[in-house]
Amino acid sequence: MSIPHVDDKTLSVEMVMTPLPLDTAMPLDNVIDLARTMKDKCRGSVVVTEYVTDSAGNKTGTRPVGIITERDIVRRVVAESKDPNSTIVYDIMSKPLISVGPEATVYDAALIMTKYRIRRLPIVRDRTLLGIITSSDLARRMFEENRGDPILRAMSRFQDIEKLTEEQRNRDRN
């Protein structure tokens, strides 16, 4: 989807983010299963959610509590020689979760990502996960505004999008 020219200081992250459904994990999931899922689904990260319950103990939904990235698995499991079969997500997830609301601007998201040196920023409202914005999303946004820049084209993974768009067009024709 091409976004019309809007200043990044006024464009909300909601217009650029990857919306639900997102792949998520639970805190007690084991790392080996999560890593396999991430590999199978070509994901570099997964938001960790936990169940929210009412006063009677009934599950009423989930809320985001952390994030797991490939880097977390490498640094906190592989490099420390932990067993991924017995290590749980909670023990290695990045927490507390750094997030923004859907009203945040693309500019604000970029500043937060730079400040905390993160490449993925969940979008949350009222403790409910709405989506995620990534450094690739920001690069893609910059590319949309500067199509001739080969560096931004490479950073935005635009070729992947072009391929997926073409595949979708072919499916729609059939």
PDB file of C-alpha atoms in Angstrom:
ATOM      1  CA  MET A   1       0.000   0.000   0.000  1.00  0.00           C
ATOM      2  CA  SER A   2       1.440   3.321  -1.000  1.00  0.00           C
ATOM      3  CA  ILE A   3       0.959   6.060   1.556  1.00  0.00           C
ATOM      4  CA  PRO A   4       0.402   9.566   0.224  1.00  0.00           C
ATOM      5  CA  HIS A   5       3.018  12.131   1.127  1.00  0.00           C
ATOM      6  CA  VAL A   6       2.491  13.081   4.753  1.00  0.00           C
ATOM      7  CA  ASP A   7       5.091  14.517   7.069  1.00  0.00           C
ATOM      8  CA  ASP A   8       6.526  11.825   9.366  1.00  0.00           C
ATOM      9  CA  LYS A   9       5.965  14.161  12.305  1.00  0.00           C
ATOM     10  CA  THR A  10       2.213  13.911  11.693  1.00  0.00           C
ATOM     11  CA  LEU A  11       1.810  10.438  10.133  1.00  0.00           C
ATOM     12  CA  SER A  12       0.653   7.950  12.787  1.00  0.00           C
ATOM     13  CA  VAL A  13       2.394   4.615  13.226  1.00  0.00           C
ATOM     14  CA  GLU A  14      -0.991   2.992  12.663  1.00  0.00           C
ATOM     15  CA  MET A  15      -0.644   3.835   8.962  1.00  0.00           C
ATOM     16  CA  VAL A  16       2.750   2.113   8.652  1.00  0.00           C
ATOM     17  CA  MET A  17       2.644  -0.725  11.208  1.00  0.00           C
ATOM     18  CA  THR A  18       2.079  -4.394  10.526  1.00  0.00           C
ATOM     19  CA  PRO A  19      -1.391  -4.952  12.014  1.00  0.00           C
ATOM     20  CA  LEU A  20      -2.813  -8.022  13.713  1.00  0.00           C
ATOM     21  CA  PRO A  21      -2.735 -10.906  13.465  1.00  0.00           C
ATOM     22  CA  LEU A  22       0.850 -11.189  14.651  1.00  0.00           C
ATOM     23  CA  ASP A  23       2.613 -14.307  15.808  1.00  0.00           C
ATOM     24  CA  THR A  24       2.879 -14.316  19.587  1.00  0.00           C
ATOM     25  CA  ALA A  25       4.277 -16.573  22.280  1.00  0.00           C
ATOM     26  CA  MET A  26       3.372 -17.249  25.889  1.00  0.00           C
ATOM     27  CA  PRO A  27       5.894 -16.808  28.743  1.00  0.00           C
ATOM     28  CA  LEU A  28       5.977 -20.539  29.559  1.00  0.00           C
ATOM     29  CA  ASP A  29       6.566 -21.673  25.956  1.00  0.00           C
ATOM     30  CA  ASN A  30       9.932 -23.327  25.467  1.00  0.00           C
ATOM     31  CA  VAL A  31      12.546 -21.643  23.341  1.00  0.00           C
ATOM     32  CA  ILE A  32      13.152 -24.541  20.934  1.00  0.00           C
ATOM     33  CA  ASP A  33       9.490 -24.581  19.824  1.00  0.00           C
ATOM     34  CA  LEU A  34       9.477 -20.808  19.501  1.00  0.00           C
ATOM     35  CA  ALA A  35      12.709 -20.805  17.482  1.00  0.00           C
ATOM     36  CA  ARG A  36      11.294 -23.429  15.123  1.00  0.00           C
ATOM     37  CA  THR A  37       8.090 -21.430  14.678  1.00  0.00           C
ATOM     38  CA  MET A  38      10.092 -18.268  13.990  1.00  0.00           C
ATOM     39  CA  LYS A  39      12.172 -20.157  11.421  1.00  0.00           C
ATOM     40  CA  ASP A  40       9.150 -21.755   9.729  1.00  0.00           C
ATOM     41  CA  LYS A  41       7.281 -18.436   9.539  1.00  0.00           C
ATOM     42  CA  CYS A  42      10.364 -16.349   8.677  1.00  0.00           C
ATOM     43  CA  ARG A  43       9.966 -14.129  11.731  1.00  0.00           C
ATOM     44  CA  GLY A  44      12.772 -12.191  13.358  1.00  0.00           C
ATOM     45  CA  SER A  45      10.757 -11.504  16.479  1.00  0.00           C
ATOM     46  CA  VAL A  46       7.647 -12.530  18.369  1.00  0.00           C
ATOM     47  CA  VAL A  47       5.721 -10.492  20.926  1.00  0.00           C
ATOM     48  CA  VAL A  48       5.214 -12.350  24.213  1.00  0.00           C
ATOM     49  CA  THR A  49       1.705 -12.131  25.651  1.00  0.00           C
ATOM     50  CA  GLU A  50       0.105 -13.398  28.823  1.00  0.00           C
ATOM     51  CA  TYR A  51      -3.505 -14.171  29.590  1.00  0.00           C
ATOM     52  CA  VAL A  52      -5.625 -11.582  31.341  1.00  0.00           C
ATOM     53  CA  THR A  53      -8.212 -13.009  33.702  1.00  0.00           C
ATOM     54  CA  ASP A  54     -11.249 -11.565  35.441  1.00  0.00           C
ATOM     55  CA  SER A  55     -11.892 -11.832  39.182  1.00  0.00           C
ATOM     56  CA  ALA A  56     -13.410 -15.294  38.681  1.00  0.00           C
ATOM     57  CA  GLY A  57     -10.268 -16.541  36.955  1.00  0.00           C
ATOM     58  CA  ASN A  58     -11.780 -16.622  33.452  1.00  0.00           C
ATOM     59  CA  LYS A  59      -9.462 -15.735  30.573  1.00  0.00           C
ATOM     60  CA  THR A  60     -10.618 -12.472  29.021  1.00  0.00           C
ATOM     61  CA  GLY A  61      -7.813 -11.843  26.553  1.00  0.00           C
ATOM     62  CA  THR A  62      -4.088 -11.327  26.383  1.00  0.00           C
ATOM     63  CA  ARG A  63      -1.696  -8.448  26.986  1.00  0.00           C
ATOM     64  CA  PRO A  64       1.836  -7.965  25.681  1.00  0.00           C
ATOM     65  CA  VAL A  65       4.565  -8.340  28.295  1.00  0.00           C
ATOM     66  CA  GLY A  66       7.809  -8.746  26.334  1.00  0.00           C
ATOM     67  CA  ILE A  67       9.425  -9.539  23.029  1.00  0.00           C
ATOM     68  CA  ILE A  68      11.753 -12.266  21.814  1.00  0.00           C
ATOM     69  CA  THR A  69      14.120 -11.647  18.935  1.00  0.00           C
ATOM     70  CA  GLU A  70      16.597 -13.855  17.132  1.00  0.00           C
ATOM     71  CA  ARG A  71      19.277 -11.858  18.927  1.00  0.00           C
ATOM     72  CA  ASP A  72      17.761 -12.773  22.327  1.00  0.00           C
ATOM     73  CA  ILE A  73      17.932 -16.454  21.427  1.00  0.00           C
ATOM     74  CA  VAL A  74      21.550 -16.198  20.277  1.00  0.00           C
ATOM     75  CA  ARG A  75      22.768 -14.112  23.213  1.00  0.00           C
ATOM     76  CA  ARG A  76      20.703 -15.564  26.044  1.00  0.00           C
ATOM     77  CA  VAL A  77      20.509 -19.223  25.029  1.00  0.00           C
ATOM     78  CA  VAL A  78      23.160 -20.219  22.504  1.00  0.00           C
ATOM     79  CA  ALA A  79      26.004 -18.023  23.803  1.00  0.00           C
ATOM     80  CA  GLU A  80      25.265 -19.082  27.392  1.00  0.00           C
ATOM     81  CA  SER A  81      25.041 -22.791  26.467  1.00  0.00           C
ATOM     82  CA  LYS A  82      21.496 -23.091  27.799  1.00  0.00           C
ATOM     83  CA  ASP A  83      19.291 -25.963  26.711  1.00  0.00           C
ATOM     84  CA  PRO A  84      16.600 -24.510  24.396  1.00  0.00           C
ATOM     85  CA  ASN A  85      14.376 -27.508  25.171  1.00  0.00           C
ATOM     86  CA  SER A  86      14.151 -26.572  28.846  1.00  0.00           C
ATOM     87  CA  THR A  87      14.568 -22.789  28.651  1.00  0.00           C
ATOM     88  CA  ILE A  88      11.299 -20.892  28.715  1.00  0.00           C
ATOM     89  CA  VAL A  89      10.472 -17.710  26.853  1.00  0.00           C
ATOM     90  CA  TYR A  90      10.006 -15.692  30.059  1.00  0.00           C
ATOM     91  CA  ASP A  91      13.631 -16.288  31.057  1.00  0.00           C
ATOM     92  CA  ILE A  92      15.074 -14.728  27.899  1.00  0.00           C
ATOM     93  CA  MET A  93      12.459 -12.264  26.640  1.00  0.00           C
ATOM     94  CA  SER A  94      13.273  -8.567  26.590  1.00  0.00           C
ATOM     95  CA  LYS A  95      11.226  -6.866  29.269  1.00  0.00           C
ATOM     96  CA  PRO A  96       9.722  -4.516  30.142  1.00  0.00           C
ATOM     97  CA  LEU A  97       8.166  -4.150  26.728  1.00  0.00           C
ATOM     98  CA  ILE A  98       8.907  -0.825  25.087  1.00  0.00           C
ATOM     99  CA  SER A  99       5.855   0.197  23.067  1.00  0.00           C
ATOM    100  CA  VAL A 100       3.885   3.174  21.769  1.00  0.00           C
ATOM    101  CA  GLY A 101       0.227   3.894  21.198  1.00  0.00           C
ATOM    102  CA  PRO A 102      -1.322   4.025  17.728  1.00  0.00           C
ATOM    103  CA  GLU A 103      -1.480   7.818  17.888  1.00  0.00           C
ATOM    104  CA  ALA A 104       2.330   8.079  18.034  1.00  0.00           C
ATOM    105  CA  THR A 105       3.929   9.455  14.907  1.00  0.00           C
ATOM    106  CA  VAL A 106       6.416   7.680  12.680  1.00  0.00           C
ATOM    107  CA  TYR A 107       8.936  10.296  13.779  1.00  0.00           C
ATOM    108  CA  ASP A 108       8.278   9.523  17.466  1.00  0.00           C
ATOM    109  CA  ALA A 109       8.635   5.791  16.802  1.00  0.00           C
ATOM    110  CA  ALA A 110      11.970   6.350  15.058  1.00  0.00           C
ATOM    111  CA  LEU A 111      13.222   8.431  18.002  1.00  0.00           C
ATOM    112  CA  ILE A 112      12.207   5.766  20.530  1.00  0.00           C
ATOM    113  CA  MET A 113      13.747   2.980  18.459  1.00  0.00           C
ATOM    114  CA  THR A 114      16.973   4.977  18.212  1.00  0.00           C
ATOM    115  CA  LYS A 115      17.021   5.864  21.913  1.00  0.00           C
ATOM    116  CA  TYR A 116      16.551   2.257  23.048  1.00  0.00           C
ATOM    117  CA  ARG A 117      18.531   0.734  20.162  1.00  0.00           C
ATOM    118  CA  ILE A 118      15.667  -1.541  19.130  1.00  0.00           C
ATOM    119  CA  ARG A 119      14.451  -2.520  15.667  1.00  0.00           C
ATOM    120  CA  ARG A 120      10.908  -3.541  16.562  1.00  0.00           C
ATOM    121  CA  LEU A 121       8.331  -1.467  18.409  1.00  0.00           C
ATOM    122  CA  PRO A 122       4.957  -2.965  19.357  1.00  0.00           C
ATOM    123  CA  ILE A 123       1.901  -0.736  19.038  1.00  0.00           C
ATOM    124  CA  VAL A 124      -0.287  -1.054  22.141  1.00  0.00           C
ATOM    125  CA  ARG A 125      -3.507   0.619  23.322  1.00  0.00           C
ATOM    126  CA  ASP A 126      -5.027  -0.075  26.742  1.00  0.00           C
ATOM    127  CA  ARG A 127      -2.586  -2.967  27.237  1.00  0.00           C
ATOM    128  CA  THR A 128      -3.831  -4.586  24.008  1.00  0.00           C
ATOM    129  CA  LEU A 129      -1.454  -5.399  21.147  1.00  0.00           C
ATOM    130  CA  LEU A 130      -2.527  -3.733  17.896  1.00  0.00           C
ATOM    131  CA  GLY A 131       0.502  -4.282  15.675  1.00  0.00           C
ATOM    132  CA  ILE A 132       4.222  -3.681  15.352  1.00  0.00           C
ATOM    133  CA  ILE A 133       6.443  -1.247  13.498  1.00  0.00           C
ATOM    134  CA  THR A 134       9.931  -2.317  12.505  1.00  0.00           C
ATOM    135  CA  SER A 135      13.043  -0.667  11.183  1.00  0.00           C
ATOM    136  CA  SER A 136      12.194  -2.265   7.829  1.00  0.00           C
ATOM    137  CA  ASP A 137       8.803  -0.533   7.929  1.00  0.00           C
ATOM    138  CA  LEU A 138      10.552   2.792   8.544  1.00  0.00           C
ATOM    139  CA  ALA A 139      13.020   2.150   5.726  1.00  0.00           C
ATOM    140  CA  ARG A 140      10.128   1.210   3.426  1.00  0.00           C
ATOM    141  CA  ARG A 141       8.377   4.464   4.376  1.00  0.00           C
ATOM    142  CA  MET A 142      11.528   6.418   3.541  1.00  0.00           C
ATOM    143  CA  PHE A 143      11.833   4.514   0.268  1.00  0.00           C
ATOM    144  CA  GLU A 144       8.242   5.417  -0.669  1.00  0.00           C
ATOM    145  CA  GLU A 145       9.258   9.056  -0.324  1.00  0.00           C
ATOM    146  CA  ASN A 146      12.640   8.586  -2.072  1.00  0.00           C
ATOM    147  CA  ARG A 147      12.160   5.811  -4.656  1.00  0.00           C
ATOM    148  CA  GLY A 148      15.434   6.458  -6.420  1.00  0.00           C
ATOM    149  CA  ASP A 149      17.652   5.757  -3.421  1.00  0.00           C
ATOM    150  CA  PRO A 150      19.245   2.276  -3.834  1.00  0.00           C
ATOM    151  CA  ILE A 151      20.349   2.180  -0.187  1.00  0.00           C
ATOM    152  CA  LEU A 152      16.793   2.668   1.038  1.00  0.00           C
ATOM    153  CA  ARG A 153      15.579   0.114  -1.487  1.00  0.00           C
ATOM    154  CA  ALA A 154      17.933  -2.469  -0.020  1.00  0.00           C
ATOM    155  CA  MET A 155      17.058  -1.568   3.571  1.00  0.00           C
ATOM    156  CA  SER A 156      13.315  -1.686   2.945  1.00  0.00           C
ATOM    157  CA  ARG A 157      13.410  -5.186   1.453  1.00  0.00           C
ATOM    158  CA  PHE A 158      11.274  -3.713  -1.314  1.00  0.00           C
ATOM    159  CA  GLN A 159      12.044  -6.593  -3.653  1.00  0.00           C
ATOM    160  CA  ASP A 160      10.237  -8.936  -1.253  1.00  0.00           C
ATOM    161  CA  ILE A 161       7.199  -6.682  -1.301  1.00  0.00           C
ATOM    162  CA  GLU A 162       7.228  -6.423  -5.085  1.00  0.00           C
ATOM    163  CA  LYS A 163       7.393 -10.221  -5.326  1.00  0.00           C
ATOM    164  CA  LEU A 164       4.529 -10.714  -2.851  1.00  0.00           C
ATOM    165  CA  THR A 165       2.441  -8.069  -4.602  1.00  0.00           C
ATOM    166  CA  GLU A 166       2.983  -9.758  -7.970  1.00  0.00           C
ATOM    167  CA  GLU A 167       2.076 -13.167  -6.491  1.00  0.00           C
ATOM    168  CA  GLN A 168      -1.121 -11.683  -5.030  1.00  0.00           C
ATOM    169  CA  ARG A 169      -2.027 -10.108  -8.380  1.00  0.00           C
ATOM    170  CA  ASN A 170      -1.537 -13.490 -10.086  1.00  0.00           C
ATOM    171  CA  ARG A 171      -3.758 -15.214  -7.497  1.00  0.00           C
ATOM    172  CA  ASP A 172      -6.418 -12.530  -7.898  1.00  0.00           C
ATOM    173  CA  ARG A 173      -6.442 -13.052 -11.686  1.00  0.00           C
ATOM    174  CA  ASN A 174      -7.082 -16.800 -11.330  1.00  0.00           C
TER     175      ASN A 174
END
